[in-house]
mmCIF file of N, CA and C and ligand atoms in Angstrom:
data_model
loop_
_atom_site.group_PDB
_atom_site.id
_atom_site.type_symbol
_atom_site.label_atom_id
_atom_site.label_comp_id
_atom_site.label_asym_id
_atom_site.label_seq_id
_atom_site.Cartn_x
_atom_site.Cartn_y
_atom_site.Cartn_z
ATOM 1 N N UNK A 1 -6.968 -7.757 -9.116
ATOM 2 C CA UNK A 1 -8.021 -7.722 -8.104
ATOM 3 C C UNK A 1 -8.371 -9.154 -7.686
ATOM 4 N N UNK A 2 -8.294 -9.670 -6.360
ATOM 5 C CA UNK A 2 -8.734 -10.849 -5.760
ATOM 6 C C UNK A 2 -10.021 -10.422 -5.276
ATOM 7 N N UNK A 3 -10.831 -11.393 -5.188
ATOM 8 C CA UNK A 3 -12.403 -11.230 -4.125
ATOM 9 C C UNK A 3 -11.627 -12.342 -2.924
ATOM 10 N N UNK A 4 -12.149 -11.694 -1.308
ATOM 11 C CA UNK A 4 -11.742 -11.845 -0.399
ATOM 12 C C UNK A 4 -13.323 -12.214 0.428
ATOM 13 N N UNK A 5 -13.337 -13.910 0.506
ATOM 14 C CA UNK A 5 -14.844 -14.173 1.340
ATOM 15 C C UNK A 5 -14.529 -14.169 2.338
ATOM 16 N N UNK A 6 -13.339 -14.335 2.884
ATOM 17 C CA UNK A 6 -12.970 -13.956 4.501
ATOM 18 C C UNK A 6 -12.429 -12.712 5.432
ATOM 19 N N UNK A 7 -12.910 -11.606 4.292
ATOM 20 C CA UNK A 7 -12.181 -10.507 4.779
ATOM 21 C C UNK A 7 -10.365 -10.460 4.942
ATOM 22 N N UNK A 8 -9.733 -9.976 5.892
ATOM 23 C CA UNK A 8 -8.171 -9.901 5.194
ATOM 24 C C UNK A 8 -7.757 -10.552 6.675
ATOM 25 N N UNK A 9 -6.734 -11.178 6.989
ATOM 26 C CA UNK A 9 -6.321 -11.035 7.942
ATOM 27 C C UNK A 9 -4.446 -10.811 7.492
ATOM 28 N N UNK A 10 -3.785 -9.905 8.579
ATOM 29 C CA UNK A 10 -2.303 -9.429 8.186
ATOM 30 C C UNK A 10 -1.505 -10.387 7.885
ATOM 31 N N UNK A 11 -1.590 -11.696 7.858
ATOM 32 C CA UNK A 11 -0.650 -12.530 7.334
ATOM 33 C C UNK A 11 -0.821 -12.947 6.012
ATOM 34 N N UNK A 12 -2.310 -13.288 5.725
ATOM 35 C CA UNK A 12 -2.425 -13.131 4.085
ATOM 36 C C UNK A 12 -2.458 -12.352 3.804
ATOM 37 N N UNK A 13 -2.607 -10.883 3.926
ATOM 38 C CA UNK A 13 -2.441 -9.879 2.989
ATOM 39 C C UNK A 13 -0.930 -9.212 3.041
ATOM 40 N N UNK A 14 -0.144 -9.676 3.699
ATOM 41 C CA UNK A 14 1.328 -9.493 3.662
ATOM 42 C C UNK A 14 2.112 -10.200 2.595
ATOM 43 N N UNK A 15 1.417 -11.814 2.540
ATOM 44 C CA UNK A 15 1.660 -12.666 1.581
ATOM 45 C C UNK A 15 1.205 -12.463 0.368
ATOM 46 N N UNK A 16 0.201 -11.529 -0.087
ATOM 47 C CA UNK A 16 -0.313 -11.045 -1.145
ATOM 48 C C UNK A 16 0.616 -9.677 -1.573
ATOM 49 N N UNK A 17 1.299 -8.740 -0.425
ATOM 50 C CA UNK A 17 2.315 -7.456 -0.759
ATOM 51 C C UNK A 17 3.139 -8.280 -1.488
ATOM 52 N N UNK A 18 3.577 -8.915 -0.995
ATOM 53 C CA UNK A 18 5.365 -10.291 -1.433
ATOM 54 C C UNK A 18 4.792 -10.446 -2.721
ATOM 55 N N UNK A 19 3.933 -11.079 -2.900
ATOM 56 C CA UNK A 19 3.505 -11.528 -4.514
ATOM 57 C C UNK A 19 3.819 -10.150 -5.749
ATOM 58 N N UNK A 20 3.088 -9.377 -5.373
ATOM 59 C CA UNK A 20 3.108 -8.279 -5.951
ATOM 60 C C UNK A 20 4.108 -7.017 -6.269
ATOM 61 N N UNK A 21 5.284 -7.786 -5.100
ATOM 62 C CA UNK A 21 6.709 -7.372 -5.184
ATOM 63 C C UNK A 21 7.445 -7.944 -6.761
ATOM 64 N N UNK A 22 6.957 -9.250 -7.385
ATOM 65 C CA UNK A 22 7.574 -9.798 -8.459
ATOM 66 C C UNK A 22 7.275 -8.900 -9.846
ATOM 67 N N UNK A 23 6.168 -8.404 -9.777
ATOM 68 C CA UNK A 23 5.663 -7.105 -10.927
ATOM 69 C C UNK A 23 6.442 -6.133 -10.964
ATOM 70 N N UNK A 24 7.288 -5.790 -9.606
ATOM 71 C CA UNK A 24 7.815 -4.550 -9.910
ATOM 72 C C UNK A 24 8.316 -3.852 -11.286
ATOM 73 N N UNK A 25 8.627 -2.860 -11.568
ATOM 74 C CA UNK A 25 9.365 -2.087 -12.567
ATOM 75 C C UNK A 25 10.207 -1.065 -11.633
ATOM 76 N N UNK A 26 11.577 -1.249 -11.202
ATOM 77 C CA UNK A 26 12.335 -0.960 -10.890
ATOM 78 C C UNK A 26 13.426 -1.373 -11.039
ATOM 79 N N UNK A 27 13.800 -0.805 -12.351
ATOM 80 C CA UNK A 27 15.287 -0.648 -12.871
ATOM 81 C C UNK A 27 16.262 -0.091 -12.327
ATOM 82 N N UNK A 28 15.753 1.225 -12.125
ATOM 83 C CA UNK A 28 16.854 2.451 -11.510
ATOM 84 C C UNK A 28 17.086 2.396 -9.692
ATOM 85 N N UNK A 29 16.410 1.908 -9.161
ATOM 86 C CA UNK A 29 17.010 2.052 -7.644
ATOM 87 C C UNK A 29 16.879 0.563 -7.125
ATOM 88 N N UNK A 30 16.461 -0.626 -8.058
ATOM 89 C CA UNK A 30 16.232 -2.103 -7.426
ATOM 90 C C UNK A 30 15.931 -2.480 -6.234
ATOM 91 N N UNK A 31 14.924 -1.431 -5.876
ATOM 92 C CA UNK A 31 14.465 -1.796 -4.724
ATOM 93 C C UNK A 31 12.505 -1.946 -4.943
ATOM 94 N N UNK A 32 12.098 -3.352 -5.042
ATOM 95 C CA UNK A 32 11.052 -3.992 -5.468
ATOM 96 C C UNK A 32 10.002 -3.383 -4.197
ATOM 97 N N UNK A 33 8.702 -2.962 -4.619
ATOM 98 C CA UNK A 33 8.093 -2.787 -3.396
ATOM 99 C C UNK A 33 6.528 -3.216 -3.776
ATOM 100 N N UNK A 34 5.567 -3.843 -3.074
ATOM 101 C CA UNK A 34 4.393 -4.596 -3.405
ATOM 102 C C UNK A 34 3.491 -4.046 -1.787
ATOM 103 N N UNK A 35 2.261 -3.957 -2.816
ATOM 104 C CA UNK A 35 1.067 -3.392 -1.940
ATOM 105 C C UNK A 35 -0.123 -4.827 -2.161
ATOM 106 N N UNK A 36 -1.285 -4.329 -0.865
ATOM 107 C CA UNK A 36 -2.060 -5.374 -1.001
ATOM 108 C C UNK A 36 -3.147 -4.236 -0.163
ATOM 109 N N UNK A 37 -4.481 -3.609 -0.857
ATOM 110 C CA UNK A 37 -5.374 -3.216 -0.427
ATOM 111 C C UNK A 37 -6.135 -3.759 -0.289
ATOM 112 N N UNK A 38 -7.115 -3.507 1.175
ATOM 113 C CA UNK A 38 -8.903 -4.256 1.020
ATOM 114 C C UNK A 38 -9.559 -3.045 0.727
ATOM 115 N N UNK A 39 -10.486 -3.289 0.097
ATOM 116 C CA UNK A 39 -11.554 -2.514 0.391
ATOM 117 C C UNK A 39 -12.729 -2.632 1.350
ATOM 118 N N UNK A 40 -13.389 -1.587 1.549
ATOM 119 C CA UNK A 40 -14.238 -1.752 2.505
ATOM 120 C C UNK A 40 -15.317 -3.101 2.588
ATOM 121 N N UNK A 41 -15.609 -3.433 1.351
ATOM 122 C CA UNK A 41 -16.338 -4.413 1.050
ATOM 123 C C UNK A 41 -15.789 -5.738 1.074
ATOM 124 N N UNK A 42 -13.911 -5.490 1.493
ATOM 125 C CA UNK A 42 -13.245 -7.216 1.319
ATOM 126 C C UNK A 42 -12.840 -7.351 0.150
ATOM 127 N N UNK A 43 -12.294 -6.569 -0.885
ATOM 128 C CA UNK A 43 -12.071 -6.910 -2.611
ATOM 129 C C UNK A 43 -10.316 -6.163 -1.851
ATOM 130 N N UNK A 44 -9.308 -7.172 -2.677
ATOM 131 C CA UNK A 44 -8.214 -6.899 -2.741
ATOM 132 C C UNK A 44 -7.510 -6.409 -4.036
ATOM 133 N N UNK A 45 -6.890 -5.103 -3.723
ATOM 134 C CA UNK A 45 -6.313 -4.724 -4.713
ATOM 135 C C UNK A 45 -4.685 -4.751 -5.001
ATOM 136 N N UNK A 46 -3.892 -5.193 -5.840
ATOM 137 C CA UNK A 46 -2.324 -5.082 -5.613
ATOM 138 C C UNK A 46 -2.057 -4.001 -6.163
ATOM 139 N N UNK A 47 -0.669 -3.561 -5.841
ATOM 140 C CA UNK A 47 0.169 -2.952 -6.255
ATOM 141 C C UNK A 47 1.557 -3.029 -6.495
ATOM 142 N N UNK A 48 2.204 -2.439 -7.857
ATOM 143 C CA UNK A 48 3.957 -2.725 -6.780
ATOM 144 C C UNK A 48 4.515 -1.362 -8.064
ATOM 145 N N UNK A 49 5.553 -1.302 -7.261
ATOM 146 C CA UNK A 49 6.397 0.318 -7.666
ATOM 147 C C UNK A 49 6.209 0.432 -9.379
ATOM 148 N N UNK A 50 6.124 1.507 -10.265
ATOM 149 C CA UNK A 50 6.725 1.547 -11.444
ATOM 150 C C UNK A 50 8.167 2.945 -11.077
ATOM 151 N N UNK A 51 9.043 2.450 -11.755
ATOM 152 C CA UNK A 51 10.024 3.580 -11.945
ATOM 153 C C UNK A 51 9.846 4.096 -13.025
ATOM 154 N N UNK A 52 10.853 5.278 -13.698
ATOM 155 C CA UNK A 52 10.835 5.777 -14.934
ATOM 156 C C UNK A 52 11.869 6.463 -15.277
ATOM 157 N N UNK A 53 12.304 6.927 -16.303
ATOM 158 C CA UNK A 53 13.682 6.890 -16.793
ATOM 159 C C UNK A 53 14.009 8.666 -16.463
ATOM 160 N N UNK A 54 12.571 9.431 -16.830
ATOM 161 C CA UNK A 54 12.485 10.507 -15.484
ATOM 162 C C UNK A 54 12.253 10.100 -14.202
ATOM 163 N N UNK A 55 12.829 10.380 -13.484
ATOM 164 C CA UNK A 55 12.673 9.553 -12.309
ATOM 165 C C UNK A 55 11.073 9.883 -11.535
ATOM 166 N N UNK A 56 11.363 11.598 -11.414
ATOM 167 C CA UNK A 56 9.575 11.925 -10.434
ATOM 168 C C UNK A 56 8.583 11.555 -11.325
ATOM 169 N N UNK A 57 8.731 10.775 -11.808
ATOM 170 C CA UNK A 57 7.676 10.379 -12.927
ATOM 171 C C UNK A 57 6.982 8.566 -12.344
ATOM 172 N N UNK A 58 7.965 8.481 -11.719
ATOM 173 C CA UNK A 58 7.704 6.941 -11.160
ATOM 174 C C UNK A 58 6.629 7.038 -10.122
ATOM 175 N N UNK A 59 6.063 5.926 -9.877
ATOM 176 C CA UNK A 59 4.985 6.098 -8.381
ATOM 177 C C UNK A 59 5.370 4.991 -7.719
ATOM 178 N N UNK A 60 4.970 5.103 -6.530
ATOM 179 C CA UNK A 60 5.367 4.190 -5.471
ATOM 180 C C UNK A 60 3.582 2.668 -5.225
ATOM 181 N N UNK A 61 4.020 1.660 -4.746
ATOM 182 C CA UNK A 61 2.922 0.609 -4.717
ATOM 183 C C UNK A 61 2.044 1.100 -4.842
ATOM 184 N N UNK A 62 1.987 1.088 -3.077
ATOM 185 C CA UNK A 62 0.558 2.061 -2.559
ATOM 186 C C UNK A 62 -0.187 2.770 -2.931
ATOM 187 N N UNK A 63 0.063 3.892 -3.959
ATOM 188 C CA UNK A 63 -0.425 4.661 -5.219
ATOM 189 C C UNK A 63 -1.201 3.900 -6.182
ATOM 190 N N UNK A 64 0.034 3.012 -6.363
ATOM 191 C CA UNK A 64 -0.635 1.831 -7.602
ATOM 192 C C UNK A 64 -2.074 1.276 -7.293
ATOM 193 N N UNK A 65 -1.899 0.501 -6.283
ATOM 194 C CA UNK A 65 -3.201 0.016 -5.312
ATOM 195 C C UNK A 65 -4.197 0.820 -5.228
ATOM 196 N N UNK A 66 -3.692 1.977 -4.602
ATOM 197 C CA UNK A 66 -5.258 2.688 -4.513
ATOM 198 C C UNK A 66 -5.720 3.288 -6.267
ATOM 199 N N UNK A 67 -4.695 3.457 -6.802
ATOM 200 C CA UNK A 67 -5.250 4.248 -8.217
ATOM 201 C C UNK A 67 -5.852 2.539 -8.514
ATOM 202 N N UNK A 68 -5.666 1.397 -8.458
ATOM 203 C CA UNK A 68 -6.798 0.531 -9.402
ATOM 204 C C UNK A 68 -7.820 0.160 -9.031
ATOM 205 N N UNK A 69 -8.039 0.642 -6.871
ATOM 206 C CA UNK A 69 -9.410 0.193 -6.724
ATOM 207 C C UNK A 69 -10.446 1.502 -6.870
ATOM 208 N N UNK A 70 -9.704 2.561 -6.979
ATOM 209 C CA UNK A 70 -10.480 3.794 -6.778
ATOM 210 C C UNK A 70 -10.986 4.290 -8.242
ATOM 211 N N UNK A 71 -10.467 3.618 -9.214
ATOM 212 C CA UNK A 71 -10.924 3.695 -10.805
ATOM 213 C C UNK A 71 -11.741 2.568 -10.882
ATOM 214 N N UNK A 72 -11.985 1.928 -10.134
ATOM 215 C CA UNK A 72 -12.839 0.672 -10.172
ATOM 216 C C UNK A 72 -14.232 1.084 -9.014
ATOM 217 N N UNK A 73 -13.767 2.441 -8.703
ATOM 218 C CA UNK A 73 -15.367 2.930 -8.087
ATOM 219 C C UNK A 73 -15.136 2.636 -6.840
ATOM 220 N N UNK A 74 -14.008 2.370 -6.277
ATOM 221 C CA UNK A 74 -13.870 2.056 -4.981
ATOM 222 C C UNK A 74 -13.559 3.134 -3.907
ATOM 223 N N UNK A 75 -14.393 3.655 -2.926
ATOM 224 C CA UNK A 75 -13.349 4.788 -1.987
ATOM 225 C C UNK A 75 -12.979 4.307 -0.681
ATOM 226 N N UNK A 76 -13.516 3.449 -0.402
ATOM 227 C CA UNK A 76 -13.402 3.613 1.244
ATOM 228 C C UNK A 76 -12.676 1.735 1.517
ATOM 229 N N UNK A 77 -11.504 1.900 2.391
ATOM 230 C CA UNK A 77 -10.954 1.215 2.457
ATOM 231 C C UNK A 77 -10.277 0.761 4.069
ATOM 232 N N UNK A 78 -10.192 -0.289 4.301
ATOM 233 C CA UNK A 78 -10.146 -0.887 5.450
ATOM 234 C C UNK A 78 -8.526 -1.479 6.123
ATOM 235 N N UNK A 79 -7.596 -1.512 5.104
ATOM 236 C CA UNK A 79 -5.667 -1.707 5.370
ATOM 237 C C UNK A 79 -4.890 -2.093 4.093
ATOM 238 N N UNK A 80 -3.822 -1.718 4.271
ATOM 239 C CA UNK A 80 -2.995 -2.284 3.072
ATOM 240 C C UNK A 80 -2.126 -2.532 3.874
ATOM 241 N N UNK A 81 -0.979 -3.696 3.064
ATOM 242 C CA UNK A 81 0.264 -4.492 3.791
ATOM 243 C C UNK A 81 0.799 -4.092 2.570
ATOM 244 N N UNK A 82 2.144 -3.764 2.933
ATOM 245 C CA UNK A 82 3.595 -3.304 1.841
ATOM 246 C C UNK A 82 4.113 -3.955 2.097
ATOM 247 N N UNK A 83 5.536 -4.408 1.408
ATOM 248 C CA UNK A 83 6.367 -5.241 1.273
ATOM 249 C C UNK A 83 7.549 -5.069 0.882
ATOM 250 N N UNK A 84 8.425 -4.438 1.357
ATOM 251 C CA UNK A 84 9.565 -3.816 0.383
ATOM 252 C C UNK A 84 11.052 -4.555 0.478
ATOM 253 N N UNK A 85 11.698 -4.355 -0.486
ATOM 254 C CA UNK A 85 13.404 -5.083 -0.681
ATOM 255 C C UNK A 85 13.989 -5.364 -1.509
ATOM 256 N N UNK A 86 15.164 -5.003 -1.718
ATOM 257 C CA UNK A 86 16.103 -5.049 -3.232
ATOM 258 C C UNK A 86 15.078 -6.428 -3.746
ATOM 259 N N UNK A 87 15.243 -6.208 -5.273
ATOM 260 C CA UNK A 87 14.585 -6.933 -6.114
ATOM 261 C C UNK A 87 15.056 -8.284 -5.913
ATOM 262 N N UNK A 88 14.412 -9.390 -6.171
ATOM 263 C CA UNK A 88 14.967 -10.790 -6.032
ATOM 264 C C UNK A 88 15.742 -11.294 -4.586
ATOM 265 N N UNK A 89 15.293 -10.117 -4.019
ATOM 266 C CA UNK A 89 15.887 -10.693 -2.296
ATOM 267 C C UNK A 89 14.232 -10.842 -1.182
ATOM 268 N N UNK A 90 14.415 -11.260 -0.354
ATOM 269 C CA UNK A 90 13.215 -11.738 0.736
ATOM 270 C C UNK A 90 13.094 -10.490 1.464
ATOM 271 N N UNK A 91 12.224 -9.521 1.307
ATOM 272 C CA UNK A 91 11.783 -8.837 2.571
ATOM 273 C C UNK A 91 11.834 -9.001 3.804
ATOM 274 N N UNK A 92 12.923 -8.675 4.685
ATOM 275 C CA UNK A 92 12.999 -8.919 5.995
ATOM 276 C C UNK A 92 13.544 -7.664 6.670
ATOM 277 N N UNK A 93 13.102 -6.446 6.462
ATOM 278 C CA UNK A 93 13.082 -4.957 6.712
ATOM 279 C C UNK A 93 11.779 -4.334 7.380
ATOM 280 N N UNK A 94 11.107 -3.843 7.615
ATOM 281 C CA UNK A 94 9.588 -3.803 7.497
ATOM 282 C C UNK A 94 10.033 -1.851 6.518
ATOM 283 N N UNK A 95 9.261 -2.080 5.665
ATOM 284 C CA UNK A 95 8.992 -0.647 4.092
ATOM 285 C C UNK A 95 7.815 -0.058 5.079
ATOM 286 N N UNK A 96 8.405 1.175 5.197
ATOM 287 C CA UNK A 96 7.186 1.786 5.450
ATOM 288 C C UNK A 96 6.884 3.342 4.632
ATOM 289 N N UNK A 97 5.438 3.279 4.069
ATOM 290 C CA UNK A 97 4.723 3.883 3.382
ATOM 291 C C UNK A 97 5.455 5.445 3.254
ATOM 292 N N UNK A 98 6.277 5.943 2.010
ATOM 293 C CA UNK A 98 6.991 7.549 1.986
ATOM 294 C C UNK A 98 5.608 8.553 2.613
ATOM 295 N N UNK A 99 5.959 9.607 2.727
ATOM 296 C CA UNK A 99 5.463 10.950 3.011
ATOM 297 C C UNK A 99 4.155 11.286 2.055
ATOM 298 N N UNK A 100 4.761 11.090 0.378
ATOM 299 C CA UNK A 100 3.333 11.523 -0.101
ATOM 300 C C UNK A 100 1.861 10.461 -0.200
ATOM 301 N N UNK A 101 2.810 9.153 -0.381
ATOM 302 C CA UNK A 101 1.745 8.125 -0.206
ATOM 303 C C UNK A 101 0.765 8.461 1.130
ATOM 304 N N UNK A 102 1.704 8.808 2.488
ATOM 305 C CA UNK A 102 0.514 8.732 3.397
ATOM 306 C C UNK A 102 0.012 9.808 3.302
ATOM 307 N N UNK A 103 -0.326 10.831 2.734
ATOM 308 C CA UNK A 103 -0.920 11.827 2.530
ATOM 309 C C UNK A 103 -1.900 11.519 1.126
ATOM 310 N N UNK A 104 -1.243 10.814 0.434
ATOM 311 C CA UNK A 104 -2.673 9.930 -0.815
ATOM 312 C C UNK A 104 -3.292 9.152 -0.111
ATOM 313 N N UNK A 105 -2.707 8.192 0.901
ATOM 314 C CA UNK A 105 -4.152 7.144 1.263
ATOM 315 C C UNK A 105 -4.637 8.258 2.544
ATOM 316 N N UNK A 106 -4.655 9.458 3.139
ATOM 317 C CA UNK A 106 -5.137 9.541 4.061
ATOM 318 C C UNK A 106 -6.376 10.056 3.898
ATOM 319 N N UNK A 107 -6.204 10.585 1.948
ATOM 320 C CA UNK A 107 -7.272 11.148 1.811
ATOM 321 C C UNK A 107 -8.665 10.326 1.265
ATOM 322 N N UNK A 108 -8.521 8.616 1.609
ATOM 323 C CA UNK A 108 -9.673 7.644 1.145
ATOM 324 C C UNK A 108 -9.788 6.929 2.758
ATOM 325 N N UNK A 109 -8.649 7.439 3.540
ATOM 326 C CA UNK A 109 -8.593 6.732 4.849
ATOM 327 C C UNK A 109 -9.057 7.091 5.971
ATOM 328 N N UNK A 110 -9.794 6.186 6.851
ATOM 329 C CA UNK A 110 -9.860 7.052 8.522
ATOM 330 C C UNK A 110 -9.297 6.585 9.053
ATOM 331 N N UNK A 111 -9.309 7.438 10.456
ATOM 332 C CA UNK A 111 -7.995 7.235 11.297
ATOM 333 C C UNK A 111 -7.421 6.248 11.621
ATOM 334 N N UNK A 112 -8.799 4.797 11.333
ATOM 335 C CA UNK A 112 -8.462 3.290 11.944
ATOM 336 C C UNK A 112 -7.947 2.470 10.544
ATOM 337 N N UNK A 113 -7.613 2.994 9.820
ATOM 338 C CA UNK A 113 -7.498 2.022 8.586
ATOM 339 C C UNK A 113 -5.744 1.667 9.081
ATOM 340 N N UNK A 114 -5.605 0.374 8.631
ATOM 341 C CA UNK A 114 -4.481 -0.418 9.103
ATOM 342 C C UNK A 114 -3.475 -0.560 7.854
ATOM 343 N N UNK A 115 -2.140 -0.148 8.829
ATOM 344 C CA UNK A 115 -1.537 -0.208 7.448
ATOM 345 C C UNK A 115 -0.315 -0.963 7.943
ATOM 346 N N UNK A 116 -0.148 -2.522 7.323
ATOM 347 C CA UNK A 116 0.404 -3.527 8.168
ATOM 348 C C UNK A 116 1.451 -3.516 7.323
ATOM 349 N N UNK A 117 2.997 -3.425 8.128
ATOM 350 C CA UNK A 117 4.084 -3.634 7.595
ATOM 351 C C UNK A 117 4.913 -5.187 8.229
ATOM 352 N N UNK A 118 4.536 -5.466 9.085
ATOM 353 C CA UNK A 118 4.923 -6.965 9.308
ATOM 354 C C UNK A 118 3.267 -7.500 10.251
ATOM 355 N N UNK A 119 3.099 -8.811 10.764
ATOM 356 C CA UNK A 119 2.400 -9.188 11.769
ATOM 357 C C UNK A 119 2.637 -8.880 13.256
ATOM 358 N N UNK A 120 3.774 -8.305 13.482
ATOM 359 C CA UNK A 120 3.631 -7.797 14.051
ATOM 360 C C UNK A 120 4.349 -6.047 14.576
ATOM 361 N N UNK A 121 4.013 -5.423 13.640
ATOM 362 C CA UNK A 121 4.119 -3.957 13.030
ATOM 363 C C UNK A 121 3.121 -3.613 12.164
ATOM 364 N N UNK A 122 1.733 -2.856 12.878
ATOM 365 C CA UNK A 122 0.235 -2.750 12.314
ATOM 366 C C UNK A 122 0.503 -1.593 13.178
ATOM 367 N N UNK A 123 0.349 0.126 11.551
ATOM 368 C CA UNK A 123 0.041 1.017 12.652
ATOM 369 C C UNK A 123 -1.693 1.299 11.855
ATOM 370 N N UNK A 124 -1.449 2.832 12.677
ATOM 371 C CA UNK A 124 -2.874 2.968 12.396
ATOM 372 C C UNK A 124 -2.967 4.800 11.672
ATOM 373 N N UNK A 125 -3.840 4.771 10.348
ATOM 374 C CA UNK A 125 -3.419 5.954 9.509
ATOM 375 C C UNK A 125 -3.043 7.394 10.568
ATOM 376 N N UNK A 126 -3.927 7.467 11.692
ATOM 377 C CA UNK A 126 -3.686 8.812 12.572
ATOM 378 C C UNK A 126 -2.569 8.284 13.119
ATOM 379 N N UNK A 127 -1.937 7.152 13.306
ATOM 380 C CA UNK A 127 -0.659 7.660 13.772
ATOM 381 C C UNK A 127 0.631 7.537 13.122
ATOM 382 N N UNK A 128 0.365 7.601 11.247
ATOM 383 C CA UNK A 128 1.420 7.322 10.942
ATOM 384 C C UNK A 128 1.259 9.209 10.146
ATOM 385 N N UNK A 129 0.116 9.333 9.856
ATOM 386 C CA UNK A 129 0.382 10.736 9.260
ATOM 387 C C UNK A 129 -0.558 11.657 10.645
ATOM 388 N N UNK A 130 -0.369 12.123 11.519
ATOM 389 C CA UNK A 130 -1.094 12.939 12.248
ATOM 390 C C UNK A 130 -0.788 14.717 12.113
ATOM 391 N N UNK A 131 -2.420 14.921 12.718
ATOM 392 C CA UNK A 131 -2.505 16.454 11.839
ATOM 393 C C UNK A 131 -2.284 16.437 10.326
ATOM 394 N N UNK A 132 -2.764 15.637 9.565
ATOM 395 C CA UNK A 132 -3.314 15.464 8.205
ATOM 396 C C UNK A 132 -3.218 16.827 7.416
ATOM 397 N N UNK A 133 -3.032 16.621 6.652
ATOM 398 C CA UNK A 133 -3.713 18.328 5.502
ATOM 399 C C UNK A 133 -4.859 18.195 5.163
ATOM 400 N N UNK A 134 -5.930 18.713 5.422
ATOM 401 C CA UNK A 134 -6.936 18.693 4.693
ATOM 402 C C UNK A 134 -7.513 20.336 5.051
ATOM 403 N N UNK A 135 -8.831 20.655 3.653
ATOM 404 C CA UNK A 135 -9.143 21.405 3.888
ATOM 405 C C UNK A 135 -10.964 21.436 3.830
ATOM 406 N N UNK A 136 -11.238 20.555 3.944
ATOM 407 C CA UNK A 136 -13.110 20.154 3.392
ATOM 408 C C UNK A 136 -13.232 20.759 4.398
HETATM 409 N N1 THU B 1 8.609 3.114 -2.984
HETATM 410 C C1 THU B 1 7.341 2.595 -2.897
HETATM 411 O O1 THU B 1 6.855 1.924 -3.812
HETATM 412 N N2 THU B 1 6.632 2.827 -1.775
HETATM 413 C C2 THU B 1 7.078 3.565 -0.711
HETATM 414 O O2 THU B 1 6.329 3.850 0.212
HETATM 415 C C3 THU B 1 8.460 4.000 -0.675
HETATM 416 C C4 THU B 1 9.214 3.903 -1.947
HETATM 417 C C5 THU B 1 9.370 2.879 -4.199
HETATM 418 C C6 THU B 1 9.633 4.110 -4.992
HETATM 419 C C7 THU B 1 10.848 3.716 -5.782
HETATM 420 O O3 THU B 1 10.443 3.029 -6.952
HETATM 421 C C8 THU B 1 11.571 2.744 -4.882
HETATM 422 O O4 THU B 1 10.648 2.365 -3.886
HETATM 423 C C9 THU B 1 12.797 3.315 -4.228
HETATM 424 O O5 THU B 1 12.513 4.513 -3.611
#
């Protein structure tokens, strides 16, 4: 967890996904992937992949990220930047967020929360998961 007095802007918090790409635990498919959440309040949270030797047992960043700010009492959140690419190589792909992840952050997210895969590739949660599942 970083404290953020300037709020986030997409180039440091892209540079914060990259960081968090070096934690990975991905043995089995070597492909390193690093998250960087704000919270609503400006507190940054990382993430980056764990694998597992069962494989559906592994979770993806983004998961990671939100499971450590949301056990830390956190719900409501303002963008995350991912970072993805074979391990020990430079991200120059833009990773974008699997199927169940955007269906985990959609349920701490509104429609405007930003989910930045390069500076300039920023979508927005309604248009990366639209018509959502929910049932409240
Ligand atoms: N992965 C993520 O961490 N985030 C995504 O949104 C897509 C996939 C991870 C899961 C697995 O450890 C590796 O990337 C290859 O699929």
């Amino acid at each position: 967890m970083l404290n953020s007095d300037s709020m986030y802007n997409p180039e440091h918090l892209l540079r914060i996904a990259e960081q968090a790409r070096n934690n990975a635990y991905c043995r089995y498919s070597g492909f390193a992937v690093g998250a960087a959440l704000v919270t609503e309040s400006g507190i940054i949270y990382t993430g980056c992949n764990i694998e597992n030797a069962s494989y559906p047992a592994g979770i993806c960043a983004e998961r990671v990220a939100f499971g450590k700010a949301i056990s830390d009492g956190h719900t409501k959140f303002r963008a995350i930047a991912i970072s993805g690419a074979q391990k020990g190589k430079q991200a120059e792909v833009p990773c974008s967020p699997c199927g169940m992840c955007r269906q985990f952050m959609s349920e701490f997210c509104q429609d405007d929360f930003q989910i930045i895969l390069a500076e300039d590739k920023i979508y927005l949660m309604k248009d990366l998961l639209p018509v959502r599942f929910d049932f409240r």
